[in-house]
């Protein structure tokens, strides 16, 4: 930007923008926030608002767009959702008092991972800021670290990953975490940002390597937690996690210098051995928390994720905890059984469950309320919401009393009704308190003597004004005399022109109007100062008292955190019990064995979608001996993929402590669940469907263990038939081999040749989806039975899909030829096509037409038009009838 062509306003904009090059700058100009240059172009596109220009008639017009200041919150939220950051630049002096250009400053930087404003947050979703401490140029034995901060609740933890596959494990943990913003060293961003972006929709923020140094981490952590070393924090032996944690704190303080983190009171180390391993592909393919289809479901459409089916929670805290459980199933039978026993007790005690859920519906988000109190952001209504929630704690405690499960008893043993906090808010805050403290009228009568006195003066001032008005009418004899008020002159006496001769000498003229004049008296002036002074003092005193009250509550925030955790746990357990009762789920038996036996298993999501039909249940028997690898054949659309997913979901549900959709289930713990289902290109990464398939399969073969559960669906279909069959065969052998892997596996395939493995290797069994033929048509029975499929029924599926009858009949004819023995097929071909030049058939004109088409030079529209033309030729050709 050339100074010589810039106005003073645009020079000011340029200087401020230089400090925030990555942010979209909301630049306050009057009643609008305006954006210029590239910011305007980006904002116009992302916000769908008009793009115009400033100085349209100049030689260098400036791109411009703007939004009203009172509607800025909604626009900022859209930009944050799009992964951008926003710098809010305000006028920091009164334009009327400014000499020259109004002074402006950035007062707030909004980034997706540092939000504390409730209007930008989804109540049922966490809002993590994560950092990855990775150095790709070092030896593989160097650990890499992850840290995550949820500023709205104060949750702060770190993890470390070791070994040759550490980076893959890190990315998988990021997929489970689903952060809103990820901090990475600059070199990592350049080398692997595509892989990070592929697994999360988070904003990737490049940070200088010095932000991840050990010195910076030690300084940030020890200063924040007020300790001398890292030993008291328990992270001294975890240098990579500590470096990531230090980067998180440094970034937060850099971007939010006015926001304290006093509510972040501890940093914990999580261990990878505590939870089942779920990679990003599995979370996505099983649709645990998000549907594969990115579009929002229409109103009234049944849920399509496991989270939506199981979510019967009553609080936002419970919904967030349930999501954590789903992506981090447990690995220890004792902990799983505690949860299952708690769900069972509440499922069997409907009265207690109903009472708990009824009370929990009135509980607000205590976790986030506590944090906002510590941050100094909570307003009067939020304190009233906290009081309402605390009022229900005694009732919930009573509802828990008859329950005997250890998990629920532990919650009751550490119960805190927080009665003193309730009483404090009850005594102090008016029930009709406004949304913000700027509006006053917050503190109850009787709480503070000074406020009571000032309120009395303000309240009685109107009576005093009325008394003076009556007094002056009597003294002057002017019946039309009135005392009025406006913000410019304050209180004044108004007298019409006709009565000016009767005005006393002690009246002081303030203003002359067309038909009247306005006066002041010393008595009225003193009274005005007393009344208006009381209002100002009362507002200031109320704000002071409210701040003191909020500070007192902030000192007890750890108690609110403890009760938020207890209530979240109760909410999730009660919700799972409700889901079990509603959906006819049964309690699984979870053991350390390698046996997975499911009788009458159902897909928890698909069965909810079967509103006009009955879901067909299926049995499953997997173990580490004779039933290690089940090869499942059958036609497309028959239900193979649904069956694979339902087995995985039942195992996962059991290991989070949920009842399962089955008549009976014995679940031998799985340390990991891997899925390779579905087909999708990674266009951003330059990977085809087949490459994505092979990358995900390689990840499974490299990271699975004997105790893993593997689901493979149609491996090899993305390449030629023989290549695909060879790859699928070799993969099946590798997984089956105990010396290499020996994991429990469901292997769905369209390669019928693979059913030969049952005779060749012990521990491989064939299963297929039953099909019934009726007069040339087929009915998919959705039942998994022993044995291999004798036919693929692909032509029947094509018929169901609506292919033209001519195509179907021709396909049947070709199939009948191909299904003959090779010798017979050769003789048939020779009989039909004698190999003499004279007898060779004339090439069909439509085939010749197809051969001449240059597919790679055609647009999609051209291709559709050509296809329509060929179809017309086929229909008009008598030889094809």
Coordinates of N, CA, C and O in Angstrom, one line a residue, residues 547-685:
X547 N -18.9 -8.2 41.4 CA -17.5 -8.7 41.2 C -17.0 -9.4 42.4 O -16.3 -10.5 42.3
X548 N -17.3 -8.9 43.6 CA -16.9 -9.5 44.8 C -17.6 -10.9 45.0 O -16.9 -11.9 45.4
X549 N -18.8 -10.9 44.7 CA -19.6 -12.2 44.7 C -19.0 -13.2 43.8 O -18.8 -14.4 44.1
X550 N -18.7 -12.8 42.6 CA -18.2 -13.7 41.6 C -16.8 -14.2 42.0 O -16.4 -15.4 41.8
X551 N -16.0 -13.3 42.6 CA -14.7 -13.8 43.1 C -14.8 -14.8 44.3 O -14.0 -15.8 44.3
X552 N -15.8 -14.6 45.1 CA -16.0 -15.6 46.2 C -16.4 -17.0 45.6 O -15.9 -18.0 46.1
X553 N -17.2 -16.9 44.6 CA -17.6 -18.2 43.9 C -16.5 -18.8 43.2 O -16.3 -20.0 43.1
X554 N -15.6 -18.0 42.6 CA -14.5 -18.5 41.9 C -13.5 -19.3 42.8 O -12.9 -20.3 42.3
X555 N -13.4 -18.9 44.0 CA -12.5 -19.6 44.9 C -13.1 -21.0 45.2 O -12.3 -21.9 45.7
X556 N -14.4 -21.2 45.0 CA -15.0 -22.6 45.2 C -15.2 -23.3 43.9 O -16.0 -24.3 43.9
X557 N -14.6 -22.9 42.8 CA -14.8 -23.5 41.5 C -14.4 -24.9 41.5 O -15.0 -25.7 40.7
X558 N -13.4 -25.3 42.3 CA -13.0 -26.7 42.3 C -14.2 -27.6 42.7 O -14.3 -28.8 42.3
X559 N -15.0 -27.1 43.6 CA -16.2 -27.9 44.1 C -17.2 -28.0 43.0 O -17.8 -29.1 42.8
X560 N -17.4 -27.0 42.2 CA -18.3 -27.0 41.1 C -17.7 -28.0 40.0 O -18.5 -28.8 39.4
X561 N -16.4 -28.0 39.8 CA -15.8 -29.0 38.9 C -16.1 -30.4 39.3 O -16.5 -31.3 38.5
X562 N -15.9 -30.7 40.6 CA -16.2 -32.1 41.1 C -17.6 -32.5 40.9 O -17.9 -33.6 40.5
X563 N -18.6 -31.6 41.2 CA -20.0 -31.9 41.0 C -20.3 -32.0 39.6 O -21.2 -32.8 39.2
X564 N -19.7 -31.2 38.7 CA -20.0 -31.3 37.3 C -19.5 -32.7 36.8 O -20.3 -33.4 36.0
X565 N -18.4 -33.2 37.2 CA -17.9 -34.6 36.9 C -18.9 -35.6 37.3 O -19.2 -36.6 36.6
X566 N -19.4 -35.5 38.6 CA -20.3 -36.5 39.2 C -21.6 -36.5 38.4 O -22.2 -37.6 38.1
X567 N -22.1 -35.3 38.1 CA -23.4 -35.2 37.4 C -23.3 -35.7 36.0 O -24.2 -36.4 35.5
X568 N -22.2 -35.5 35.3 CA -22.0 -36.0 34.0 C -22.0 -37.5 33.9 O -22.6 -38.1 33.1
X569 N -21.3 -38.1 34.9 CA -21.2 -39.5 35.0 C -22.6 -40.1 35.2 O -23.1 -41.1 34.5
X570 N -23.4 -39.6 36.2 CA -24.7 -40.1 36.4 C -25.6 -39.9 35.2 O -26.4 -40.8 34.8
X571 N -25.5 -38.8 34.5 CA -26.3 -38.5 33.3 C -26.0 -39.5 32.2 O -26.9 -40.0 31.6
X572 N -24.7 -39.8 32.0 CA -24.4 -40.8 30.9 C -24.9 -42.2 31.3 O -25.5 -42.9 30.5
X573 N -24.7 -42.6 32.5 CA -25.2 -43.9 32.9 C -26.7 -44.0 32.9 O -27.2 -45.0 32.3
X574 N -27.4 -43.0 33.3 CA -28.8 -43.0 33.3 C -29.3 -43.0 31.8 O -30.3 -43.6 31.5
X575 N -28.6 -42.2 31.0 CA -29.0 -42.2 29.6 C -28.8 -43.5 28.9 O -29.6 -43.9 28.1
X576 N -27.7 -44.2 29.2 CA -27.4 -45.5 28.6 C -28.5 -46.5 29.1 O -28.9 -47.4 28.3
X577 N -28.9 -46.4 30.3 CA -29.9 -47.3 30.9 C -31.2 -47.0 30.2 O -32.0 -47.9 29.8
X578 N -31.5 -45.7 29.9 CA -32.8 -45.4 29.2 C -32.7 -45.9 27.8 O -33.7 -46.5 27.3
X579 N -31.6 -45.8 27.1 CA -31.4 -46.3 25.7 C -31.6 -47.8 25.7 O -32.3 -48.4 24.8
X580 N -31.0 -48.5 26.7 CA -31.2 -50.0 26.8 C -32.6 -50.4 27.0 O -33.1 -51.4 26.4
X581 N -33.3 -49.6 27.8 CA -34.8 -50.0 28.0 C -35.6 -49.7 26.8 O -36.5 -50.5 26.4
X582 N -35.3 -48.6 26.1 CA -36.1 -48.2 24.9 C -35.9 -49.1 23.8 O -36.8 -49.5 23.0
X583 N -34.6 -49.6 23.6 CA -34.2 -50.3 22.4 C -34.1 -51.8 22.6 O -33.5 -52.5 21.7
X584 N -34.4 -52.3 23.7 CA -34.3 -53.7 24.0 C -32.9 -54.2 23.9 O -32.6 -55.2 23.3
X585 N -32.0 -53.5 24.6 CA -30.6 -53.9 24.6 C -30.4 -54.9 25.8 O -31.2 -54.9 26.8
X586 N -29.3 -55.7 25.7 CA -29.1 -56.7 26.8 C -27.7 -56.4 27.3 O -26.8 -55.8 26.6
X587 N -27.4 -56.9 28.5 CA -26.1 -56.7 29.2 C -25.1 -57.7 28.6 O -25.3 -58.9 28.7
X588 N -24.0 -57.2 28.1 CA -23.0 -58.1 27.6 C -22.1 -58.7 28.7 O -22.0 -58.0 29.7
X589 N -21.5 -59.8 28.5 CA -20.5 -60.3 29.4 C -19.1 -60.0 28.7 O -18.9 -60.5 27.6
X590 N -18.3 -59.2 29.4 CA -17.0 -58.8 28.9 C -15.9 -59.5 29.7 O -15.9 -59.5 30.9
X591 N -15.1 -60.2 29.0 CA -14.0 -61.0 29.6 C -12.7 -60.8 28.9 O -12.6 -60.1 27.9
X592 N -11.6 -61.4 29.5 CA -10.3 -61.3 28.9 C -10.1 -62.3 27.8 O -9.0 -62.4 27.2
X593 N -11.1 -63.2 27.6 CA -10.9 -64.3 26.6 C -10.9 -63.7 25.2 O -11.2 -62.5 25.0
X594 N -10.5 -64.5 24.2 CA -10.5 -64.1 22.8 C -11.8 -64.4 22.1 O -11.8 -64.3 20.9
X595 N -12.8 -64.8 22.8 CA -14.1 -65.2 22.2 C -15.1 -64.1 22.1 O -15.3 -63.4 23.1
X596 N -15.6 -63.9 20.9 CA -16.7 -63.0 20.7 C -17.9 -63.8 20.2 O -17.9 -64.3 19.1
X597 N -18.9 -63.9 21.0 CA -20.1 -64.7 20.6 C -21.3 -63.7 20.8 O -21.6 -63.2 21.9
X598 N -22.0 -63.6 19.7 CA -23.2 -62.7 19.7 C -24.4 -63.5 19.1 O -24.3 -64.0 18.0
X599 N -25.4 -63.5 19.9 CA -26.7 -64.1 19.4 C -27.7 -63.1 19.2 O -28.0 -62.2 20.0
X600 N -28.3 -63.1 18.0 CA -29.3 -62.2 17.6 C -28.8 -60.8 17.6 O -29.6 -59.8 18.1
X601 N -27.7 -60.5 17.1 CA -27.1 -59.2 17.1 C -27.8 -58.3 16.0 O -28.2 -58.7 15.0
X602 N -27.9 -57.0 16.4 CA -28.5 -56.0 15.5 C -27.6 -54.8 15.3 O -26.9 -54.5 16.2
X603 N -27.8 -54.1 14.2 CA -27.0 -52.9 14.0 C -27.8 -51.8 14.7 O -29.0 -51.5 14.4
X604 N -27.2 -51.1 15.7 CA -28.0 -50.1 16.6 C -28.5 -49.0 15.8 O -29.6 -48.4 16.2
X605 N -27.8 -48.5 14.7 CA -28.3 -47.4 14.0 C -29.3 -47.8 12.9 O -30.4 -47.3 12.7
X606 N -28.9 -48.8 12.1 CA -29.8 -49.2 11.0 C -31.1 -49.7 11.5 O -32.2 -49.5 10.8
X607 N -31.2 -50.4 12.6 CA -32.5 -50.9 13.1 C -33.4 -49.7 13.4 O -34.6 -49.8 13.4
X608 N -32.8 -48.6 13.8 CA -33.7 -47.4 14.1 C -34.2 -46.8 12.8 O -35.2 -46.1 12.8
X609 N -33.5 -47.0 11.7 CA -33.9 -46.5 10.4 C -35.0 -47.4 9.7 O -35.7 -47.0 8.8
X610 N -35.1 -48.7 10.2 CA -36.1 -49.6 9.6 C -37.4 -49.3 10.2 O -37.9 -50.1 11.0
X611 N -38.0 -48.2 9.9 CA -39.3 -47.9 10.4 C -40.5 -48.7 9.9 O -41.5 -48.8 10.5
X612 N -40.3 -49.2 8.6 CA -41.4 -49.9 8.0 C -41.1 -51.4 7.8 O -41.8 -52.1 7.0
X613 N -40.1 -51.9 8.4 CA -39.7 -53.3 8.3 C -39.0 -53.7 9.6 O -38.6 -52.9 10.4
X614 N -38.8 -55.0 9.7 CA -38.2 -55.6 10.9 C -36.7 -55.9 10.6 O -36.4 -56.5 9.5
X615 N -35.8 -55.4 11.4 CA -34.4 -55.6 11.2 C -34.1 -57.1 11.4 O -34.6 -57.7 12.4
X616 N -33.4 -57.7 10.5 CA -33.0 -59.2 10.6 C -31.8 -59.3 11.5 O -30.7 -58.8 11.1
X617 N -31.9 -60.0 12.6 CA -30.8 -60.2 13.5 C -29.9 -61.3 13.0 O -30.3 -62.2 12.3
X618 N -28.6 -61.3 13.5 CA -27.7 -62.3 13.0 C -26.8 -62.7 14.2 O -26.5 -61.9 15.1
X619 N -26.3 -63.9 14.1 CA -25.3 -64.4 15.1 C -23.9 -64.2 14.6 O -23.6 -64.1 13.4
X620 N -23.0 -64.2 15.6 CA -21.6 -64.1 15.3 C -20.8 -65.0 16.2 O -21.1 -65.0 17.4
X621 N -19.8 -65.7 15.7 CA -18.9 -66.5 16.5 C -17.4 -66.3 16.1 O -17.1 -66.8 15.0
X622 N -16.7 -65.6 16.8 CA -15.2 -65.4 16.5 C -14.4 -65.8 17.7 O -14.8 -65.6 18.9
X623 N -13.2 -66.3 17.4 CA -12.3 -66.7 18.5 C -10.9 -66.7 17.9 O -10.7 -66.3 16.8
X624 N -9.9 -67.1 18.7 CA -8.5 -67.1 18.3 C -8.1 -68.4 17.8 O -6.9 -68.6 17.6
X625 N -9.0 -69.4 17.7 CA -8.7 -70.7 17.3 C -9.3 -71.1 16.0 O -8.8 -70.7 14.9
X626 N -10.5 -71.7 16.0 CA -11.1 -72.3 14.8 C -11.9 -71.3 14.0 O -12.3 -71.5 12.9
X627 N -12.2 -70.1 14.6 CA -13.0 -69.1 13.9 C -12.3 -67.8 14.0 O -12.9 -66.8 14.4
X628 N -11.1 -67.8 13.5 CA -10.3 -66.5 13.5 C -10.7 -65.6 12.4 O -10.7 -64.4 12.6
X629 N -10.9 -66.1 11.2 CA -11.2 -65.3 10.1 C -12.4 -65.8 9.3 O -12.4 -67.0 8.9
X630 N -13.5 -65.0 9.3 CA -14.7 -65.4 8.6 C -14.8 -64.7 7.3 O -14.7 -63.5 7.2
X631 N -14.8 -65.5 6.2 CA -15.0 -64.9 4.9 C -16.4 -64.9 4.5 O -17.1 -65.9 4.6
X632 N -16.9 -63.7 4.2 CA -18.4 -63.5 4.0 C -18.6 -63.1 2.6 O -18.1 -62.1 2.1
X633 N -19.3 -64.0 1.8 CA -19.6 -63.7 0.4 C -21.1 -63.4 0.3 O -21.9 -63.7 1.2
X634 N -21.5 -63.0 -0.9 CA -22.9 -62.7 -1.1 C -23.0 -61.5 -2.0 O -22.1 -60.7 -2.2
X635 N -24.2 -61.2 -2.6 CA -24.4 -60.1 -3.5 C -24.3 -58.8 -2.8 O -24.5 -58.7 -1.6
X636 N -24.0 -57.8 -3.6 CA -24.1 -56.4 -3.1 C -25.5 -56.1 -2.7 O -26.4 -56.7 -3.3
X637 N -25.6 -55.2 -1.8 CA -26.9 -54.8 -1.3 C -27.6 -55.8 -0.4 O -28.7 -55.6 0.1
X638 N -26.9 -56.9 -0.1 CA -27.5 -58.0 0.7 C -27.4 -57.8 2.2 O -28.0 -58.4 3.0
X639 N -26.4 -56.9 2.6 CA -26.3 -56.6 4.0 C -24.9 -57.0 4.6 O -24.8 -57.0 5.8
X640 N -23.9 -57.3 3.7 CA -22.6 -57.7 4.3 C -22.0 -56.6 5.1 O -21.5 -56.8 6.2
X641 N -22.0 -55.3 4.5 CA -21.4 -54.2 5.2 C -22.1 -53.9 6.5 O -21.4 -53.6 7.5
X642 N -23.4 -54.0 6.5 CA -24.2 -53.7 7.7 C -23.8 -54.7 8.8 O -23.6 -54.4 10.0
X643 N -23.6 -56.0 8.4 CA -23.2 -57.0 9.3 C -21.9 -56.8 9.9 O -21.7 -56.8 11.2
X644 N -20.9 -56.4 9.1 CA -19.6 -56.1 9.6 C -19.6 -55.0 10.6 O -19.0 -55.1 11.7
X645 N -20.3 -53.9 10.3 CA -20.3 -52.8 11.2 C -21.0 -53.1 12.5 O -20.7 -52.6 13.5
X646 N -22.1 -53.9 12.4 CA -22.9 -54.1 13.6 C -22.0 -54.9 14.6 O -22.1 -54.7 15.8
X647 N -21.2 -55.9 14.1 CA -20.3 -56.6 15.0 C -19.4 -55.7 15.7 O -19.2 -55.7 17.0
X648 N -18.7 -54.7 15.0 CA -17.8 -53.8 15.5 C -18.5 -52.9 16.6 O -18.0 -52.6 17.6
X649 N -19.7 -52.4 16.2 CA -20.4 -51.5 17.1 C -20.8 -52.2 18.4 O -20.8 -51.6 19.5
X650 N -21.2 -53.5 18.3 CA -21.6 -54.2 19.5 C -20.4 -54.4 20.4 O -20.5 -54.2 21.7
X651 N -19.2 -54.7 19.9 CA -18.0 -54.8 20.7 C -17.7 -53.5 21.3 O -17.4 -53.4 22.5
X652 N -17.7 -52.4 20.5 CA -17.4 -51.1 21.0 C -18.4 -50.7 22.1 O -18.0 -50.2 23.2
X653 N -19.7 -50.9 21.9 CA -20.6 -50.5 22.9 C -20.4 -51.2 24.2 O -20.5 -50.7 25.3
X654 N -20.1 -52.5 24.1 CA -19.8 -53.3 25.3 C -18.6 -52.7 26.1 O -18.6 -52.6 27.3
X655 N -17.6 -52.3 25.4 CA -16.4 -51.8 26.0 C -16.5 -50.3 26.5 O -15.6 -49.9 27.2
X656 N -17.5 -49.6 26.2 CA -17.8 -48.3 26.8 C -18.6 -48.5 28.1 O -18.8 -47.5 28.8
X657 N -19.2 -49.7 28.2 CA -20.0 -50.0 29.4 C -21.5 -49.9 29.1 O -22.3 -49.7 30.0
X658 N -21.9 -50.0 27.8 CA -23.3 -49.9 27.4 C -23.8 -51.3 27.2 O -23.1 -52.2 26.8
X659 N -25.1 -51.4 27.4 CA -25.8 -52.6 26.9 C -25.8 -52.6 25.4 O -25.6 -51.6 24.7
X660 N -26.1 -53.8 24.8 CA -25.9 -54.0 23.3 C -27.1 -54.5 22.7 O -27.9 -55.2 23.3
X661 N -27.3 -54.2 21.4 CA -28.5 -54.7 20.6 C -28.3 -56.2 20.2 O -27.9 -56.5 19.1
X662 N -28.6 -57.1 21.1 CA -28.4 -58.5 20.9 C -29.3 -59.3 21.9 O -29.6 -58.7 23.0
X663 N -29.6 -60.5 21.6 CA -30.2 -61.4 22.6 C -29.3 -61.8 23.7 O -29.6 -61.9 24.9
X664 N -28.0 -62.0 23.3 CA -27.0 -62.4 24.2 C -25.6 -62.1 23.6 O -25.5 -62.2 22.4
X665 N -24.7 -61.6 24.4 CA -23.4 -61.3 23.9 C -22.3 -61.6 24.9 O -22.3 -61.2 26.0
X666 N -21.3 -62.3 24.4 CA -20.0 -62.6 25.2 C -18.9 -61.9 24.4 O -18.6 -62.3 23.3
X667 N -18.3 -60.9 25.0 CA -17.3 -60.1 24.3 C -15.9 -60.3 24.9 O -15.7 -59.9 26.1
X668 N -15.0 -60.9 24.2 CA -13.6 -61.0 24.6 C -13.0 -59.7 24.2 O -13.1 -59.2 23.0
X669 N -12.3 -59.0 25.1 CA -11.8 -57.7 24.9 C -11.0 -57.5 23.6 O -10.2 -58.4 23.3
X670 N -11.3 -56.5 22.9 CA -10.5 -56.1 21.8 C -9.7 -54.9 22.1 O -10.2 -53.9 22.6
X671 N -8.4 -54.9 21.8 CA -7.5 -53.8 22.2 C -7.7 -52.7 21.1 O -7.4 -51.5 21.4
X672 N -8.1 -53.1 19.9 CA -8.2 -52.1 18.8 C -9.3 -52.7 17.9 O -9.5 -53.9 17.7
X673 N -10.0 -51.7 17.2 CA -10.9 -52.1 16.1 C -10.4 -51.3 14.9 O -10.2 -50.1 14.9
X674 N -10.2 -52.1 13.8 CA -9.8 -51.5 12.6 C -10.9 -51.8 11.5 O -11.5 -52.9 11.5
X675 N -11.2 -50.8 10.7 CA -12.2 -51.0 9.6 C -11.6 -50.6 8.3 O -10.9 -49.6 8.2
X676 N -11.8 -51.3 7.3 CA -11.5 -50.9 5.9 C -12.8 -51.2 5.1 O -13.0 -52.2 4.5
X677 N -13.7 -50.2 5.1 CA -15.0 -50.3 4.5 C -15.2 -49.1 3.7 O -14.7 -48.0 4.0
X678 N -16.1 -49.2 2.7 CA -16.4 -48.0 1.9 C -15.3 -47.7 0.9 O -14.2 -48.2 1.0
X679 N -15.6 -46.7 0.0 CA -14.6 -46.3 -1.0 C -14.7 -44.8 -1.1 O -15.7 -44.2 -1.3
X680 N -13.5 -44.2 -1.0 CA -13.5 -42.7 -1.2 C -12.1 -42.3 -1.6 O -11.1 -42.8 -1.2
X681 N -12.1 -41.3 -2.5 CA -10.9 -40.7 -3.0 C -10.4 -39.6 -2.0 O -11.2 -39.0 -1.4
X682 N -9.1 -39.5 -1.9 CA -8.5 -38.4 -1.2 C -8.0 -37.4 -2.2 O -6.8 -37.5 -2.5
X683 N -8.8 -36.6 -2.8 CA -8.4 -35.8 -3.9 C -7.4 -34.8 -3.4 O -6.5 -34.4 -4.2
X684 N -7.6 -34.2 -2.2 CA -6.6 -33.2 -1.7 C -5.2 -33.8 -1.6 O -4.2 -33.1 -1.8
X685 N -5.2 -35.1 -1.2 CA -3.9 -35.7 -1.1 C -3.4 -36.4 -2.3 O -2.3 -37.0 -2.3

